[in-house]
Amino acid sequence: MRNTFYIQISVSDEQKRFARQLVEYSLRHHKISNIWDHHDERLSKTRMLRYTGTLGEIVFADLYHLPRPSKSFGDSNGQDWGQDFLIRSDDQNFSVDIKSMKRRSGDLSSNFVLNIPAHQLHKLGSKTSHYFCISFHQSESRGTIASLVGFIDKEALEKGEIGIFYKAGSKRSRQDSTSFIFYEDTYEIFLGDIDSPVLTDFVRSVKGFKICHLKE
């Protein structure tokens, strides 16, 4: 297992308000095709899906002192070509695409998964070098909590070092004995195979900071 820990922080009302503003502006002014538009049952979720993705970008930006997003898209072509953030270091540059989702709980297991559509991974012109996984849940006592699971090396996923590839139409069984069908070619990554997030003094100082460990 690559993931030795993940972190949780509190999401502020201001961050949520900013995300809602970006989403509402986008829905009014950016009439673009969403990646889920061809699935009828998901059309009604457009606003929430964009909100979750935008909030993830805002939380990541604030946590690592990066510029906040100025737009909220969620389209099939990717206005940023899979580069939500460009992080420069002495050794290399990291082009990060934030992957956010909602869960019922922040008590995460190593066998929980993140799905990445194959068309995103192999898109011509994509700038992504790493994905970053964020999960949101609602706590009665702590409000909205972000669980930052960590980084996925895109090259490792392409080489088959991590993740499982499912072709469109494949049937996937869940642990609770239910099942579903993949609509499109998809890579499934276990949270346990995701590299833990970077810890800094600032990250440790953020409201609600907590180090957590995936359940086996």
mmCIF file of N, CA, C and O in Angstrom, residues 14-91:
data_model
loop_
_atom_site.group_PDB
_atom_site.id
_atom_site.type_symbol
_atom_site.label_atom_id
_atom_site.label_comp_id
_atom_site.label_asym_id
_atom_site.label_seq_id
_atom_site.Cartn_x
_atom_site.Cartn_y
_atom_site.Cartn_z
ATOM 1 N N GLU A 14 -16.680 30.490 3.603
ATOM 2 C CA GLU A 14 -16.217 31.356 2.523
ATOM 3 C C GLU A 14 -15.782 30.539 1.316
ATOM 4 O O GLU A 14 -16.059 30.916 0.165
ATOM 5 N N GLN A 15 -15.097 29.420 1.533
ATOM 6 C CA GLN A 15 -14.682 28.563 0.430
ATOM 7 C C GLN A 15 -15.892 28.004 -0.306
ATOM 8 O O GLN A 15 -15.919 27.962 -1.542
ATOM 9 N N LYS A 16 -16.904 27.587 0.434
ATOM 10 C CA LYS A 16 -18.114 27.048 -0.186
ATOM 11 C C LYS A 16 -18.863 28.138 -0.950
ATOM 12 O O LYS A 16 -19.370 27.897 -2.054
ATOM 13 N N ARG A 17 -18.929 29.317 -0.379
ATOM 14 C CA ARG A 17 -19.604 30.427 -1.046
ATOM 15 C C ARG A 17 -18.895 30.793 -2.354
ATOM 16 O O ARG A 17 -19.535 31.016 -3.381
ATOM 17 N N PHE A 18 -17.567 30.823 -2.334
ATOM 18 C CA PHE A 18 -16.790 31.148 -3.527
ATOM 19 C C PHE A 18 -17.014 30.097 -4.615
ATOM 20 O O PHE A 18 -17.169 30.427 -5.797
ATOM 21 N N ALA A 19 -17.047 28.832 -4.211
ATOM 22 C CA ALA A 19 -17.290 27.758 -5.172
ATOM 23 C C ALA A 19 -18.668 27.894 -5.808
ATOM 24 O O ALA A 19 -18.831 27.727 -7.027
ATOM 25 N N ARG A 20 -19.677 28.192 -5.004
ATOM 26 C CA ARG A 20 -21.036 28.349 -5.539
ATOM 27 C C ARG A 20 -21.099 29.497 -6.535
ATOM 28 O O ARG A 20 -21.773 29.402 -7.576
ATOM 29 N N GLN A 21 -20.407 30.591 -6.232
ATOM 30 C CA GLN A 21 -20.407 31.742 -7.136
ATOM 31 C C GLN A 21 -19.797 31.381 -8.489
ATOM 32 O O GLN A 21 -20.330 31.758 -9.539
ATOM 33 N N LEU A 22 -18.676 30.652 -8.472
ATOM 34 C CA LEU A 22 -18.043 30.244 -9.724
ATOM 35 C C LEU A 22 -18.958 29.327 -10.532
ATOM 36 O O LEU A 22 -19.068 29.457 -11.763
ATOM 37 N N VAL A 23 -19.603 28.400 -9.851
ATOM 38 C CA VAL A 23 -20.469 27.446 -10.531
ATOM 39 C C VAL A 23 -21.668 28.155 -11.152
ATOM 40 O O VAL A 23 -22.022 27.909 -12.315
ATOM 41 N N GLU A 24 -22.323 29.035 -10.397
ATOM 42 C CA GLU A 24 -23.497 29.724 -10.913
ATOM 43 C C GLU A 24 -23.132 30.594 -12.115
ATOM 44 O O GLU A 24 -23.880 30.659 -13.100
ATOM 45 N N TYR A 25 -22.003 31.254 -12.058
ATOM 46 C CA TYR A 25 -21.555 32.068 -13.192
ATOM 47 C C TYR A 25 -21.299 31.175 -14.403
ATOM 48 O O TYR A 25 -21.674 31.505 -15.526
ATOM 49 N N SER A 26 -20.653 30.037 -14.161
ATOM 50 C CA SER A 26 -20.339 29.115 -15.242
ATOM 51 C C SER A 26 -21.600 28.580 -15.910
ATOM 52 O O SER A 26 -21.689 28.498 -17.134
ATOM 53 N N LEU A 27 -22.594 28.205 -15.111
ATOM 54 C CA LEU A 27 -23.827 27.663 -15.658
ATOM 55 C C LEU A 27 -24.572 28.691 -16.502
ATOM 56 O O LEU A 27 -25.254 28.344 -17.474
ATOM 57 N N ARG A 28 -24.437 29.961 -16.150
ATOM 58 C CA ARG A 28 -25.112 31.018 -16.906
ATOM 59 C C ARG A 28 -24.359 31.402 -18.171
ATOM 60 O O ARG A 28 -24.965 31.717 -19.188
ATOM 61 N N HIS A 29 -23.017 31.399 -18.106
ATOM 62 C CA HIS A 29 -22.231 31.989 -19.188
ATOM 63 C C HIS A 29 -21.398 31.002 -19.992
ATOM 64 O O HIS A 29 -20.932 31.341 -21.076
ATOM 65 N N HIS A 30 -21.168 29.784 -19.486
ATOM 66 C CA HIS A 30 -20.329 28.823 -20.191
ATOM 67 C C HIS A 30 -21.193 27.646 -20.625
ATOM 68 O O HIS A 30 -21.251 26.621 -19.956
ATOM 69 N N LYS A 31 -21.865 27.797 -21.735
ATOM 70 C CA LYS A 31 -22.783 26.773 -22.240
ATOM 71 C C LYS A 31 -21.983 25.722 -23.014
ATOM 72 O O LYS A 31 -21.949 25.704 -24.240
ATOM 73 N N ILE A 32 -21.324 24.887 -22.263
ATOM 74 C CA ILE A 32 -20.473 23.873 -22.877
ATOM 75 C C ILE A 32 -20.992 22.486 -22.523
ATOM 76 O O ILE A 32 -21.758 22.313 -21.579
ATOM 77 N N SER A 33 -20.557 21.502 -23.278
ATOM 78 C CA SER A 33 -20.999 20.127 -23.061
ATOM 79 C C SER A 33 -20.284 19.521 -21.864
ATOM 80 O O SER A 33 -19.063 19.572 -21.765
ATOM 81 N N ASN A 34 -21.064 18.967 -20.951
ATOM 82 C CA ASN A 34 -20.490 18.309 -19.780
ATOM 83 C C ASN A 34 -20.168 16.858 -20.079
ATOM 84 O O ASN A 34 -20.785 16.233 -20.944
ATOM 85 N N ILE A 35 -19.219 16.314 -19.361
ATOM 86 C CA ILE A 35 -18.802 14.933 -19.596
ATOM 87 C C ILE A 35 -19.918 13.945 -19.266
ATOM 88 O O ILE A 35 -19.892 12.813 -19.734
ATOM 89 N N TRP A 36 -20.909 14.356 -18.486
ATOM 90 C CA TRP A 36 -21.963 13.428 -18.086
ATOM 91 C C TRP A 36 -23.272 13.669 -18.845
ATOM 92 O O TRP A 36 -24.279 13.047 -18.585
ATOM 93 N N ASP A 37 -23.289 14.563 -19.824
ATOM 94 C CA ASP A 37 -24.537 14.907 -20.495
ATOM 95 C C ASP A 37 -25.184 13.729 -21.224
ATOM 96 O O ASP A 37 -26.391 13.727 -21.455
ATOM 97 N N HIS A 38 -24.400 12.727 -21.636
ATOM 98 C CA HIS A 38 -24.980 11.602 -22.363
ATOM 99 C C HIS A 38 -25.547 10.545 -21.431
ATOM 100 O O HIS A 38 -26.004 9.507 -21.869
ATOM 101 N N HIS A 39 -25.528 10.814 -20.115
ATOM 102 C CA HIS A 39 -26.159 9.924 -19.141
ATOM 103 C C HIS A 39 -27.376 10.649 -18.569
ATOM 104 O O HIS A 39 -27.232 11.542 -17.736
ATOM 105 N N ASP A 40 -28.579 10.292 -19.005
ATOM 106 C CA ASP A 40 -29.781 11.034 -18.653
ATOM 107 C C ASP A 40 -29.979 11.194 -17.155
ATOM 108 O O ASP A 40 -30.427 12.229 -16.672
ATOM 109 N N GLU A 41 -29.629 10.145 -16.402
ATOM 110 C CA GLU A 41 -29.894 10.197 -14.961
ATOM 111 C C GLU A 41 -28.965 11.157 -14.228
ATOM 112 O O GLU A 41 -29.167 11.437 -13.053
ATOM 113 N N ARG A 42 -27.938 11.678 -14.914
ATOM 114 C CA ARG A 42 -26.988 12.564 -14.238
ATOM 115 C C ARG A 42 -27.167 14.033 -14.631
ATOM 116 O O ARG A 42 -26.506 14.899 -14.079
ATOM 117 N N LEU A 43 -28.071 14.306 -15.580
ATOM 118 C CA LEU A 43 -28.252 15.680 -16.015
ATOM 119 C C LEU A 43 -28.626 16.599 -14.856
ATOM 120 O O LEU A 43 -28.166 17.742 -14.780
ATOM 121 N N SER A 44 -29.472 16.106 -13.964
ATOM 122 C CA SER A 44 -29.938 16.922 -12.851
ATOM 123 C C SER A 44 -28.847 17.181 -11.830
ATOM 124 O O SER A 44 -29.005 18.024 -10.947
ATOM 125 N N LYS A 45 -27.727 16.466 -11.949
ATOM 126 C CA LYS A 45 -26.653 16.607 -10.970
ATOM 127 C C LYS A 45 -25.555 17.562 -11.435
ATOM 128 O O LYS A 45 -24.523 17.697 -10.779
ATOM 129 N N THR A 46 -25.774 18.210 -12.569
ATOM 130 C CA THR A 46 -24.741 19.073 -13.129
ATOM 131 C C THR A 46 -24.224 20.092 -12.118
ATOM 132 O O THR A 46 -23.020 20.243 -11.938
ATOM 133 N N ARG A 47 -25.147 20.778 -11.470
ATOM 134 C CA ARG A 47 -24.741 21.830 -10.537
ATOM 135 C C ARG A 47 -23.894 21.266 -9.394
ATOM 136 O O ARG A 47 -22.846 21.816 -9.050
ATOM 137 N N MET A 48 -24.328 20.151 -8.799
ATOM 138 C CA MET A 48 -23.603 19.580 -7.667
ATOM 139 C C MET A 48 -22.254 19.017 -8.096
ATOM 140 O O MET A 48 -21.252 19.145 -7.378
ATOM 141 N N LEU A 49 -22.200 18.381 -9.272
ATOM 142 C CA LEU A 49 -20.931 17.823 -9.736
ATOM 143 C C LEU A 49 -19.911 18.933 -9.983
ATOM 144 O O LEU A 49 -18.737 18.793 -9.640
ATOM 145 N N ARG A 50 -20.352 20.019 -10.596
ATOM 146 C CA ARG A 50 -19.438 21.144 -10.813
ATOM 147 C C ARG A 50 -19.012 21.760 -9.484
ATOM 148 O O ARG A 50 -17.858 22.137 -9.313
ATOM 149 N N TYR A 51 -19.967 21.871 -8.560
ATOM 150 C CA TYR A 51 -19.658 22.452 -7.254
ATOM 151 C C TYR A 51 -18.607 21.619 -6.527
ATOM 152 O O TYR A 51 -17.640 22.165 -5.975
ATOM 153 N N THR A 52 -18.782 20.314 -6.510
ATOM 154 C CA THR A 52 -17.827 19.438 -5.821
ATOM 155 C C THR A 52 -16.436 19.566 -6.423
ATOM 156 O O THR A 52 -15.436 19.670 -5.702
ATOM 157 N N GLY A 53 -16.357 19.565 -7.754
ATOM 158 C CA GLY A 53 -15.056 19.695 -8.405
ATOM 159 C C GLY A 53 -14.404 21.033 -8.157
ATOM 160 O O GLY A 53 -13.194 21.119 -7.891
ATOM 161 N N THR A 54 -15.204 22.096 -8.210
ATOM 162 C CA THR A 54 -14.670 23.443 -7.990
ATOM 163 C C THR A 54 -14.232 23.630 -6.548
ATOM 164 O O THR A 54 -13.181 24.225 -6.281
ATOM 165 N N LEU A 55 -15.008 23.113 -5.609
ATOM 166 C CA LEU A 55 -14.639 23.224 -4.198
ATOM 167 C C LEU A 55 -13.324 22.504 -3.932
ATOM 168 O O LEU A 55 -12.481 22.985 -3.159
ATOM 169 N N GLY A 56 -13.120 21.356 -4.573
ATOM 170 C CA GLY A 56 -11.858 20.633 -4.409
ATOM 171 C C GLY A 56 -10.675 21.466 -4.868
ATOM 172 O O GLY A 56 -9.623 21.497 -4.211
ATOM 173 N N GLU A 57 -10.834 22.161 -5.983
ATOM 174 C CA GLU A 57 -9.754 23.005 -6.487
ATOM 175 C C GLU A 57 -9.471 24.164 -5.534
ATOM 176 O O GLU A 57 -8.312 24.520 -5.290
ATOM 177 N N ILE A 58 -10.507 24.743 -4.972
ATOM 178 C CA ILE A 58 -10.340 25.866 -4.046
ATOM 179 C C ILE A 58 -9.625 25.410 -2.778
ATOM 180 O O ILE A 58 -8.704 26.071 -2.291
ATOM 181 N N VAL A 59 -10.051 24.279 -2.231
ATOM 182 C CA VAL A 59 -9.425 23.749 -1.008
ATOM 183 C C VAL A 59 -7.950 23.453 -1.252
ATOM 184 O O VAL A 59 -7.088 23.799 -0.431
ATOM 185 N N PHE A 60 -7.644 22.805 -2.369
ATOM 186 C CA PHE A 60 -6.249 22.479 -2.691
ATOM 187 C C PHE A 60 -5.423 23.749 -2.856
ATOM 188 O O PHE A 60 -4.299 23.849 -2.336
ATOM 189 N N ALA A 61 -5.963 24.729 -3.569
ATOM 190 C CA ALA A 61 -5.244 25.985 -3.796
ATOM 191 C C ALA A 61 -4.928 26.683 -2.481
ATOM 192 O O ALA A 61 -3.792 27.138 -2.249
ATOM 193 N N ASP A 62 -5.911 26.780 -1.606
ATOM 194 C CA ASP A 62 -5.709 27.474 -0.332
ATOM 195 C C ASP A 62 -4.718 26.734 0.553
ATOM 196 O O ASP A 62 -3.930 27.355 1.272
ATOM 197 N N LEU A 63 -4.769 25.416 0.496
ATOM 198 C CA LEU A 63 -3.912 24.619 1.371
ATOM 199 C C LEU A 63 -2.438 24.723 0.980
ATOM 200 O O LEU A 63 -1.557 24.723 1.837
ATOM 201 N N TYR A 64 -2.180 24.859 -0.325
ATOM 202 C CA TYR A 64 -0.790 24.872 -0.796
ATOM 203 C C TYR A 64 -0.374 26.218 -1.404
ATOM 204 O O TYR A 64 0.564 26.293 -2.186
ATOM 205 N N HIS A 65 -1.097 27.271 -1.023
ATOM 206 C CA HIS A 65 -0.738 28.647 -1.413
ATOM 207 C C HIS A 65 -0.621 28.799 -2.928
ATOM 208 O O HIS A 65 0.351 29.352 -3.444
ATOM 209 N N LEU A 66 -1.634 28.333 -3.635
ATOM 210 C CA LEU A 66 -1.695 28.440 -5.085
ATOM 211 C C LEU A 66 -2.867 29.339 -5.480
ATOM 212 O O LEU A 66 -3.798 29.521 -4.691
ATOM 213 N N PRO A 67 -2.843 29.921 -6.676
ATOM 214 C CA PRO A 67 -3.965 30.763 -7.097
ATOM 215 C C PRO A 67 -5.258 29.965 -7.184
ATOM 216 O O PRO A 67 -5.278 28.858 -7.719
ATOM 217 N N ARG A 68 -6.329 30.526 -6.672
ATOM 218 C CA ARG A 68 -7.629 29.879 -6.764
ATOM 219 C C ARG A 68 -8.107 29.844 -8.221
ATOM 220 O O ARG A 68 -7.717 30.688 -9.023
ATOM 221 N N PRO A 69 -8.961 28.875 -8.548
ATOM 222 C CA PRO A 69 -9.526 28.868 -9.904
ATOM 223 C C PRO A 69 -10.386 30.108 -10.118
ATOM 224 O O PRO A 69 -11.007 30.624 -9.178
ATOM 225 N N SER A 70 -10.421 30.583 -11.339
ATOM 226 C CA SER A 70 -11.246 31.741 -11.671
ATOM 227 C C SER A 70 -12.488 31.347 -12.456
ATOM 228 O O SER A 70 -13.368 32.173 -12.687
ATOM 229 N N LYS A 71 -12.568 30.059 -12.868
ATOM 230 C CA LYS A 71 -13.712 29.566 -13.630
ATOM 231 C C LYS A 71 -14.057 28.156 -13.176
ATOM 232 O O LYS A 71 -13.224 27.453 -12.604
ATOM 233 N N SER A 72 -15.291 27.756 -13.440
ATOM 234 C CA SER A 72 -15.749 26.401 -13.140
ATOM 235 C C SER A 72 -16.335 25.817 -14.412
ATOM 236 O O SER A 72 -17.300 26.335 -14.954
ATOM 237 N N PHE A 73 -15.720 24.723 -14.911
ATOM 238 C CA PHE A 73 -16.192 24.155 -16.166
ATOM 239 C C PHE A 73 -16.808 22.774 -15.981
ATOM 240 O O PHE A 73 -17.984 22.643 -15.760
ATOM 241 N N GLY A 74 -16.004 21.721 -16.090
ATOM 242 C CA GLY A 74 -16.547 20.372 -16.043
ATOM 243 C C GLY A 74 -16.916 19.869 -17.414
ATOM 244 O O GLY A 74 -17.791 19.038 -17.562
ATOM 245 N N ASP A 75 -16.254 20.373 -18.442
ATOM 246 C CA ASP A 75 -16.628 20.007 -19.804
ATOM 247 C C ASP A 75 -15.815 18.836 -20.325
ATOM 248 O O ASP A 75 -14.840 18.407 -19.728
ATOM 249 N N SER A 76 -16.220 18.330 -21.460
ATOM 250 C CA SER A 76 -15.598 17.125 -21.998
ATOM 251 C C SER A 76 -14.198 17.372 -22.534
ATOM 252 O O SER A 76 -13.344 16.502 -22.486
ATOM 253 N N ASN A 77 -13.937 18.544 -23.079
ATOM 254 C CA ASN A 77 -12.628 18.823 -23.675
ATOM 255 C C ASN A 77 -11.589 19.288 -22.665
ATOM 256 O O ASN A 77 -10.401 19.124 -22.863
ATOM 257 N N GLY A 78 -12.043 19.891 -21.585
ATOM 258 C CA GLY A 78 -11.110 20.357 -20.566
ATOM 259 C C GLY A 78 -10.507 21.688 -20.949
ATOM 260 O O GLY A 78 -9.555 21.775 -21.703
ATOM 261 N N GLN A 79 -11.055 22.761 -20.430
ATOM 262 C CA GLN A 79 -10.580 24.096 -20.773
ATOM 263 C C GLN A 79 -9.138 24.313 -20.339
ATOM 264 O O GLN A 79 -8.425 25.138 -20.892
ATOM 265 N N ASP A 80 -8.710 23.584 -19.324
ATOM 266 C CA ASP A 80 -7.341 23.734 -18.825
ATOM 267 C C ASP A 80 -6.449 22.565 -19.268
ATOM 268 O O ASP A 80 -5.327 22.428 -18.824
ATOM 269 N N TRP A 81 -6.975 21.676 -20.102
ATOM 270 C CA TRP A 81 -6.225 20.520 -20.599
ATOM 271 C C TRP A 81 -5.674 19.654 -19.465
ATOM 272 O O TRP A 81 -4.576 19.157 -19.527
ATOM 273 N N GLY A 82 -6.488 19.512 -18.419
ATOM 274 C CA GLY A 82 -6.094 18.638 -17.316
ATOM 275 C C GLY A 82 -5.025 19.219 -16.427
ATOM 276 O O GLY A 82 -4.336 18.479 -15.722
ATOM 277 N N GLN A 83 -4.880 20.533 -16.441
ATOM 278 C CA GLN A 83 -3.886 21.176 -15.581
ATOM 279 C C GLN A 83 -4.593 22.206 -14.707
ATOM 280 O O GLN A 83 -4.672 23.380 -15.039
ATOM 281 N N ASP A 84 -5.130 21.724 -13.591
ATOM 282 C CA ASP A 84 -5.750 22.643 -12.645
ATOM 283 C C ASP A 84 -4.691 23.501 -11.963
ATOM 284 O O ASP A 84 -4.924 24.679 -11.681
ATOM 285 N N PHE A 85 -3.530 22.901 -11.717
ATOM 286 C CA PHE A 85 -2.433 23.611 -11.048
ATOM 287 C C PHE A 85 -1.098 23.158 -11.620
ATOM 288 O O PHE A 85 -0.902 21.986 -11.927
ATOM 289 N N LEU A 86 -0.182 24.103 -11.749
ATOM 290 C CA LEU A 86 1.193 23.804 -12.126
ATOM 291 C C LEU A 86 2.075 24.092 -10.919
ATOM 292 O O LEU A 86 2.167 25.229 -10.456
ATOM 293 N N ILE A 87 2.693 23.042 -10.387
ATOM 294 C CA ILE A 87 3.541 23.166 -9.204
ATOM 295 C C ILE A 87 4.990 22.960 -9.630
ATOM 296 O O ILE A 87 5.343 21.905 -10.171
ATOM 297 N N ARG A 88 5.817 23.940 -9.397
ATOM 298 C CA ARG A 88 7.217 23.879 -9.814
ATOM 299 C C ARG A 88 8.108 23.550 -8.618
ATOM 300 O O ARG A 88 7.910 24.077 -7.519
ATOM 301 N N SER A 89 9.073 22.667 -8.856
ATOM 302 C CA SER A 89 10.068 22.350 -7.831
ATOM 303 C C SER A 89 11.446 22.410 -8.473
ATOM 304 O O SER A 89 11.578 22.595 -9.685
ATOM 305 N N ASP A 90 12.481 22.237 -7.668
ATOM 306 C CA ASP A 90 13.843 22.262 -8.205
ATOM 307 C C ASP A 90 14.085 21.111 -9.170
ATOM 308 O O ASP A 90 14.860 21.236 -10.127
ATOM 309 N N ASP A 91 13.421 19.989 -8.934
ATOM 310 C CA ASP A 91 13.662 18.786 -9.737
ATOM 311 C C ASP A 91 12.753 18.682 -10.957
ATOM 312 O O ASP A 91 13.192 18.286 -12.029
#
